[in-house]
Amino acid sequence: MSSPPLLRPRTLAARRLLAPLLVLGLLAAAAMLLRRALRHYDVAQLDEDLVALGAGAVLAALAATAVSYLAMTGYDALALRYVKHPLPYRCYGLASFVATAFGNNLGASAVVGAALRARVYSSWQVPRAAITAIIGFNLVTLTLGVTVLAGSGMLLDPARVGQALHLPDAVITGLGSLLLVSVLAYLLWSRFGRSIGWRGWRVDRPAPRLAVAQVLLSTLEWLAMAAALYVLLPGEGRLPFLAFAVAFAIATVAGLVSNVPGGLGVFESTLVLLIASSTSPGALAVALVAYRLCYFVLPLLLAAVLLVVHEARRSAVATASASASAMPAGPRSLARLPSVPTSSVLALVMAGAGVFMLLVGDLPGPGELDVSAMTISLAGLGALFTAQGLHHRLKRAWVAALALLTGVTGVATAHADLVLAAVTAGLALLLVLAGSTFYRGVLLARPRNPSWSITAAVLIGVAVWWYEFSGLCGVVNAPLWAASVSGGASGADRVAMVVGAVGVLIGGRRIARAVIPDPQVRCEVEMAKVAGIVAQSGRCTSHLAFTGDKRFHFNPSATSFLMYQVEGRSWVVMGDPVGDPDDVGDLVASFVAEVDSHGGRPVFYNVSSEHTDLYRDCGLSLAKLGEEAVIVLDEFTLAGKARMGLRNCRNKSQRLGLSVDFVAVQDVTPLLPALREVSDAWLTHRNGKEKRFSLGAFDEDYVARFPLVVVRQEEQIIAFATLWIDGDGQQVQVDLMRRLPDGPRTVMTYLFIECILWAKEQGFSSFSLGVAPLSGLRSDVAPSAWDRVGHLLWTHGERFYNFKGLRAFKQGFQPRWRTCYVATPGGLVLPKVMVDVATLVGGGIRGIVRS
């Protein structure tokens, strides 16, 4: 029976599209609410209304913005005092400003801000634990301010706040009191409380002065943020400041929770619902656009410049320390130039340009371009996806970004806008200089399903033709968000908007996604090489190479290999390298390089401690997966009080008429029909399905490769197991195990006892009972995050998987326990990696639990 081709699960595409579809749904809902509120506003007057705000209001908004961002740098100052890791202001101020500016604009602000803070702080050698504490402390500080602001506003003017929130005065008073009491409780905890700990997690209380400073500074920051919008509203009829600040805080939190980039649409629609009765929708729309420019776009551009400078200095220091002795003094600055435009910095700059085009519907520069704001908005949306691909260093994203910048440069030149042309050409030049940075994937790869790319091109082409060349478009010349809420847009224009946005969504996701290699078909020549290597130097688990679901990575001389499979962005290697020990270092390094070239994540699953230093040298972090139970056969005996339970089980099984036979490889084939009956009955009873990646499956070709142990009762086979023998003939391990559901309960323990005694008779040195997952994870005062999660599953997960029972069963044989690890990239990817591994092993978490 031949093994099936290696097929990749199709659920991955659905999972990848879910998040952007949810965001698109939130945007659509927000657009509908804004359209209803602004249906009487003429969007064509937006430019004139922005100018009519006056320099005084804009300067006041910019001043409030500066105060807000300056106060947020104070968050980090307090956090550094909390973790007792002092830094100069130029360091933590940069970290705070960059993280806040980009987090505000790019969506998932907590994640983006945390990642950028971690990147900047790590360059100043701040420990990882301290960075985590800083991020958590800042989140608490942010929450305290909005709580004080909302609570105070509710208590000081319950009637106005109730009018804005459409709630009775009594409810507003109760909510305000509850909010302020929670802040008071935090202050009392900081003065009289104790540290909070739970299952290895510990939160130390701040000093009382530090807690008071948190409340005051955060309140000031929220007041300044609200003031940046309040001063842009018309003075006539607007709410008192505190009542407005409460509505502003609620709208801001809604935007943050939505994970929409910058809360775009969600913040605006929420605020319109809350204060539209006191402020005209048209005036509010003008103020919101100006607020977006002052508080979001300008800080984003400044943060991009500061981050470029920081990355340039960081790269220059690394280059100088690595090659100072070899580099001539003269061309030193020129030699550092290619290291300045790193992928992350260029991605952030590209994202900033995309946000600007999406919001404003115009291209940076003073010229008036004869291109509709709708087309420019679609280009801005595409630039955001391109920026994501640049961050992942994808070649196709680099080409798309160059094409977009070249097009903008051409249009700007044609309309004599030399400033804009110079800016876009300069950014394109930086991309060209950094071309070697974008090495992942290939430029001209035949797509597996070209229909999606064709669909995206057709949809975008139809939208651009409608707005630029058809002459049928009647929509006002406004950006995407404004045109979508305009009451003057026709149905055909709105259909064209949706068509263009969907096209950009489809095409952008294909540009930004990681490069996944094509499915492989089993190659007999390749399998012959694998069989030769396993026979000479393979561990027991190297026999998993024959399950039919593995890809292989060989060294150049084909004396060693890694077996792996791809799930999502995770390239999961099963076990340690197999083959010549001298080849292991180069083999692992070449595999990690190949994974990196595809934008994937290298994962080494169920590896021993033998090569832990090698995995760390490749930039991977190790987490304990569990423990393998290994019996030293010279020490094993059924005599003595400690083995009484095993002796009783063996005697009871023999009294029930059970017998054990060991079947050589050449005698397995005639037994396959009977073995399949046992296997099918076991699978039916467990309501499960076969697993291949980390365990053998009942495939007749696979089962026939190994010797068997079978248990009979009255000549009927009621249980069996395949036996792995390592290439050195030293260790035996049981792999595929099956039994009849209605057989004696002692049958598997009896099978293991007889296997161990047989292996000892045959002169083997050890017998492996396999891995007990999550066994032995740390739960002391300093466990890792993975240890805490694993210990939680170990303690409370028995209803889903018999972790403790499996450990107890194996402990009955009194084995020696060997630690097993999973090696993954550092950071927050471990949960995603383990989900990918679970998908490979059991077709998803559901498959694991069902077994």
PDB file of N, CA, C and O in Angstrom, residues 663-701:
ATOM      1  N   VAL A 663       6.833 -11.358  17.003  1.00  0.00           N
ATOM      2  CA  VAL A 663       6.751 -11.707  15.585  1.00  0.00           C
ATOM      3  C   VAL A 663       7.867 -10.998  14.831  1.00  0.00           C
ATOM      4  O   VAL A 663       7.989  -9.765  14.909  1.00  0.00           O
ATOM      5  N   ALA A 664       8.671 -11.728  14.109  1.00  0.00           N
ATOM      6  CA  ALA A 664       9.736 -11.135  13.305  1.00  0.00           C
ATOM      7  C   ALA A 664       9.148 -10.388  12.118  1.00  0.00           C
ATOM      8  O   ALA A 664       7.994 -10.610  11.715  1.00  0.00           O
ATOM      9  N   VAL A 665       9.963  -9.504  11.539  1.00  0.00           N
ATOM     10  CA  VAL A 665       9.484  -8.659  10.443  1.00  0.00           C
ATOM     11  C   VAL A 665       8.927  -9.485   9.299  1.00  0.00           C
ATOM     12  O   VAL A 665       7.863  -9.171   8.724  1.00  0.00           O
ATOM     13  N   GLN A 666       9.615 -10.566   8.927  1.00  0.00           N
ATOM     14  CA  GLN A 666       9.191 -11.355   7.764  1.00  0.00           C
ATOM     15  C   GLN A 666       7.887 -12.107   7.992  1.00  0.00           C
ATOM     16  O   GLN A 666       7.261 -12.580   7.040  1.00  0.00           O
ATOM     17  N   ASP A 667       7.439 -12.188   9.253  1.00  0.00           N
ATOM     18  CA  ASP A 667       6.210 -12.926   9.554  1.00  0.00           C
ATOM     19  C   ASP A 667       5.027 -12.016   9.860  1.00  0.00           C
ATOM     20  O   ASP A 667       3.961 -12.501  10.257  1.00  0.00           O
ATOM     21  N   VAL A 668       5.180 -10.709   9.666  1.00  0.00           N
ATOM     22  CA  VAL A 668       4.121  -9.768  10.034  1.00  0.00           C
ATOM     23  C   VAL A 668       2.993  -9.747   9.013  1.00  0.00           C
ATOM     24  O   VAL A 668       1.807  -9.685   9.366  1.00  0.00           O
ATOM     25  N   THR A 669       3.322  -9.820   7.725  1.00  0.00           N
ATOM     26  CA  THR A 669       2.318  -9.624   6.664  1.00  0.00           C
ATOM     27  C   THR A 669       1.097 -10.532   6.816  1.00  0.00           C
ATOM     28  O   THR A 669      -0.043 -10.058   6.673  1.00  0.00           O
ATOM     29  N   PRO A 670       1.230 -11.853   7.091  1.00  0.00           N
ATOM     30  CA  PRO A 670       0.019 -12.679   7.227  1.00  0.00           C
ATOM     31  C   PRO A 670      -0.903 -12.246   8.361  1.00  0.00           C
ATOM     32  O   PRO A 670      -2.100 -12.571   8.335  1.00  0.00           O
ATOM     33  N   LEU A 671      -0.398 -11.532   9.338  1.00  0.00           N
ATOM     34  CA  LEU A 671      -1.222 -11.116  10.474  1.00  0.00           C
ATOM     35  C   LEU A 671      -1.941  -9.799  10.251  1.00  0.00           C
ATOM     36  O   LEU A 671      -2.757  -9.390  11.085  1.00  0.00           O
ATOM     37  N   LEU A 672      -1.647  -9.112   9.144  1.00  0.00           N
ATOM     38  CA  LEU A 672      -2.185  -7.763   8.956  1.00  0.00           C
ATOM     39  C   LEU A 672      -3.712  -7.690   8.991  1.00  0.00           C
ATOM     40  O   LEU A 672      -4.269  -6.754   9.594  1.00  0.00           O
ATOM     41  N   PRO A 673      -4.480  -8.621   8.379  1.00  0.00           N
ATOM     42  CA  PRO A 673      -5.950  -8.527   8.474  1.00  0.00           C
ATOM     43  C   PRO A 673      -6.455  -8.573   9.910  1.00  0.00           C
ATOM     44  O   PRO A 673      -7.340  -7.793  10.295  1.00  0.00           O
ATOM     45  N   ALA A 674      -5.896  -9.472  10.727  1.00  0.00           N
ATOM     46  CA  ALA A 674      -6.333  -9.550  12.122  1.00  0.00           C
ATOM     47  C   ALA A 674      -5.924  -8.304  12.898  1.00  0.00           C
ATOM     48  O   ALA A 674      -6.683  -7.811  13.750  1.00  0.00           O
ATOM     49  N   LEU A 675      -4.755  -7.788  12.606  1.00  0.00           N
ATOM     50  CA  LEU A 675      -4.305  -6.576  13.284  1.00  0.00           C
ATOM     51  C   LEU A 675      -5.192  -5.390  12.926  1.00  0.00           C
ATOM     52  O   LEU A 675      -5.482  -4.533  13.780  1.00  0.00           O
ATOM     53  N   ARG A 676      -5.627  -5.326  11.672  1.00  0.00           N
ATOM     54  CA  ARG A 676      -6.489  -4.208  11.274  1.00  0.00           C
ATOM     55  C   ARG A 676      -7.822  -4.267  12.003  1.00  0.00           C
ATOM     56  O   ARG A 676      -8.374  -3.232  12.375  1.00  0.00           O
ATOM     57  N   GLU A 677      -8.360  -5.458  12.232  1.00  0.00           N
ATOM     58  CA  GLU A 677      -9.620  -5.560  12.980  1.00  0.00           C
ATOM     59  C   GLU A 677      -9.459  -4.976  14.388  1.00  0.00           C
ATOM     60  O   GLU A 677     -10.329  -4.247  14.882  1.00  0.00           O
ATOM     61  N   VAL A 678      -8.331  -5.293  15.031  1.00  0.00           N
ATOM     62  CA  VAL A 678      -8.092  -4.754  16.365  1.00  0.00           C
ATOM     63  C   VAL A 678      -7.948  -3.234  16.315  1.00  0.00           C
ATOM     64  O   VAL A 678      -8.530  -2.508  17.131  1.00  0.00           O
ATOM     65  N   SER A 679      -7.208  -2.735  15.330  1.00  0.00           N
ATOM     66  CA  SER A 679      -6.991  -1.299  15.211  1.00  0.00           C
ATOM     67  C   SER A 679      -8.289  -0.557  14.942  1.00  0.00           C
ATOM     68  O   SER A 679      -8.568   0.473  15.569  1.00  0.00           O
ATOM     69  N   ASP A 680      -9.108  -1.075  14.018  1.00  0.00           N
ATOM     70  CA  ASP A 680     -10.373  -0.407  13.697  1.00  0.00           C
ATOM     71  C   ASP A 680     -11.308  -0.386  14.901  1.00  0.00           C
ATOM     72  O   ASP A 680     -11.997   0.622  15.152  1.00  0.00           O
ATOM     73  N   ALA A 681     -11.334  -1.480  15.653  1.00  0.00           N
ATOM     74  CA  ALA A 681     -12.206  -1.521  16.838  1.00  0.00           C
ATOM     75  C   ALA A 681     -11.748  -0.498  17.875  1.00  0.00           C
ATOM     76  O   ALA A 681     -12.572   0.172  18.513  1.00  0.00           O
ATOM     77  N   TRP A 682     -10.437  -0.360  18.034  1.00  0.00           N
ATOM     78  CA  TRP A 682      -9.906   0.599  19.008  1.00  0.00           C
ATOM     79  C   TRP A 682     -10.238   2.027  18.593  1.00  0.00           C
ATOM     80  O   TRP A 682     -10.677   2.835  19.411  1.00  0.00           O
ATOM     81  N   LEU A 683     -10.066   2.353  17.297  1.00  0.00           N
ATOM     82  CA  LEU A 683     -10.356   3.701  16.823  1.00  0.00           C
ATOM     83  C   LEU A 683     -11.835   4.027  16.951  1.00  0.00           C
ATOM     84  O   LEU A 683     -12.227   5.135  17.315  1.00  0.00           O
ATOM     85  N   THR A 684     -12.688   3.061  16.638  1.00  0.00           N
ATOM     86  CA  THR A 684     -14.136   3.273  16.739  1.00  0.00           C
ATOM     87  C   THR A 684     -14.543   3.524  18.187  1.00  0.00           C
ATOM     88  O   THR A 684     -15.350   4.413  18.488  1.00  0.00           O
ATOM     89  N   HIS A 685     -13.962   2.744  19.081  1.00  0.00           N
ATOM     90  CA  HIS A 685     -14.310   2.902  20.500  1.00  0.00           C
ATOM     91  C   HIS A 685     -13.857   4.248  21.037  1.00  0.00           C
ATOM     92  O   HIS A 685     -14.569   4.883  21.826  1.00  0.00           O
ATOM     93  N   ARG A 686     -12.685   4.727  20.604  1.00  0.00           N
ATOM     94  CA  ARG A 686     -12.155   5.997  21.089  1.00  0.00           C
ATOM     95  C   ARG A 686     -12.709   7.198  20.330  1.00  0.00           C
ATOM     96  O   ARG A 686     -12.410   8.344  20.683  1.00  0.00           O
ATOM     97  N   ASN A 687     -13.515   6.939  19.280  1.00  0.00           N
ATOM     98  CA  ASN A 687     -14.038   8.036  18.452  1.00  0.00           C
ATOM     99  C   ASN A 687     -12.893   8.934  17.998  1.00  0.00           C
ATOM    100  O   ASN A 687     -12.988  10.160  17.993  1.00  0.00           O
ATOM    101  N   GLY A 688     -11.785   8.303  17.624  1.00  0.00           N
ATOM    102  CA  GLY A 688     -10.593   9.047  17.239  1.00  0.00           C
ATOM    103  C   GLY A 688     -10.209   8.781  15.809  1.00  0.00           C
ATOM    104  O   GLY A 688     -10.913   8.113  15.050  1.00  0.00           O
ATOM    105  N   LYS A 689      -9.065   9.327  15.418  1.00  0.00           N
ATOM    106  CA  LYS A 689      -8.530   9.096  14.089  1.00  0.00           C
ATOM    107  C   LYS A 689      -7.030   8.932  14.182  1.00  0.00           C
ATOM    108  O   LYS A 689      -6.411   9.247  15.202  1.00  0.00           O
ATOM    109  N   GLU A 690      -6.459   8.399  13.115  1.00  0.00           N
ATOM    110  CA  GLU A 690      -5.040   8.113  13.115  1.00  0.00           C
ATOM    111  C   GLU A 690      -4.208   9.378  13.251  1.00  0.00           C
ATOM    112  O   GLU A 690      -4.586  10.449  12.785  1.00  0.00           O
ATOM    113  N   LYS A 691      -3.067   9.209  13.895  1.00  0.00           N
ATOM    114  CA  LYS A 691      -2.085  10.275  14.007  1.00  0.00           C
ATOM    115  C   LYS A 691      -0.788   9.762  13.400  1.00  0.00           C
ATOM    116  O   LYS A 691      -0.459   8.589  13.541  1.00  0.00           O
ATOM    117  N   ARG A 692      -0.046  10.667  12.751  1.00  0.00           N
ATOM    118  CA  ARG A 692       1.150  10.218  12.073  1.00  0.00           C
ATOM    119  C   ARG A 692       2.403  10.955  12.514  1.00  0.00           C
ATOM    120  O   ARG A 692       3.454  10.354  12.633  1.00  0.00           O
ATOM    121  N   PHE A 693       2.309  12.242  12.717  1.00  0.00           N
ATOM    122  CA  PHE A 693       3.518  13.039  12.823  1.00  0.00           C
ATOM    123  C   PHE A 693       4.425  12.597  13.975  1.00  0.00           C
ATOM    124  O   PHE A 693       5.615  12.402  13.805  1.00  0.00           O
ATOM    125  N   SER A 694       3.884  12.443  15.176  1.00  0.00           N
ATOM    126  CA  SER A 694       4.695  12.062  16.326  1.00  0.00           C
ATOM    127  C   SER A 694       4.442  10.633  16.773  1.00  0.00           C
ATOM    128  O   SER A 694       5.041  10.175  17.748  1.00  0.00           O
ATOM    129  N   LEU A 695       3.558   9.927  16.084  1.00  0.00           N
ATOM    130  CA  LEU A 695       3.246   8.539  16.388  1.00  0.00           C
ATOM    131  C   LEU A 695       3.044   7.781  15.087  1.00  0.00           C
ATOM    132  O   LEU A 695       2.688   8.365  14.061  1.00  0.00           O
ATOM    133  N   GLY A 696       3.250   6.493  15.146  1.00  0.00           N
ATOM    134  CA  GLY A 696       2.951   5.677  13.978  1.00  0.00           C
ATOM    135  C   GLY A 696       1.457   5.483  13.817  1.00  0.00           C
ATOM    136  O   GLY A 696       0.690   5.580  14.778  1.00  0.00           O
ATOM    137  N   ALA A 697       1.030   5.233  12.588  1.00  0.00           N
ATOM    138  CA  ALA A 697      -0.376   4.989  12.296  1.00  0.00           C
ATOM    139  C   ALA A 697      -0.505   3.598  11.676  1.00  0.00           C
ATOM    140  O   ALA A 697       0.476   3.003  11.229  1.00  0.00           O
ATOM    141  N   PHE A 698      -1.732   3.077  11.667  1.00  0.00           N
ATOM    142  CA  PHE A 698      -1.916   1.750  11.079  1.00  0.00           C
ATOM    143  C   PHE A 698      -1.994   1.869   9.561  1.00  0.00           C
ATOM    144  O   PHE A 698      -3.059   1.953   8.960  1.00  0.00           O
ATOM    145  N   ASP A 699      -0.827   1.887   8.970  1.00  0.00           N
ATOM    146  CA  ASP A 699      -0.668   1.769   7.528  1.00  0.00           C
ATOM    147  C   ASP A 699       0.057   0.444   7.304  1.00  0.00           C
ATOM    148  O   ASP A 699       1.073   0.164   7.946  1.00  0.00           O
ATOM    149  N   GLU A 700      -0.463  -0.398   6.428  1.00  0.00           N
ATOM    150  CA  GLU A 700       0.068  -1.754   6.309  1.00  0.00           C
ATOM    151  C   GLU A 700       1.536  -1.762   5.922  1.00  0.00           C
ATOM    152  O   GLU A 700       2.323  -2.579   6.412  1.00  0.00           O
ATOM    153  N   ASP A 701       1.948  -0.874   5.029  1.00  0.00           N
ATOM    154  CA  ASP A 701       3.368  -0.791   4.682  1.00  0.00           C
ATOM    155  C   ASP A 701       4.205  -0.400   5.889  1.00  0.00           C
ATOM    156  O   ASP A 701       5.319  -0.906   6.083  1.00  0.00           O
TER     157      ASP A 701
END
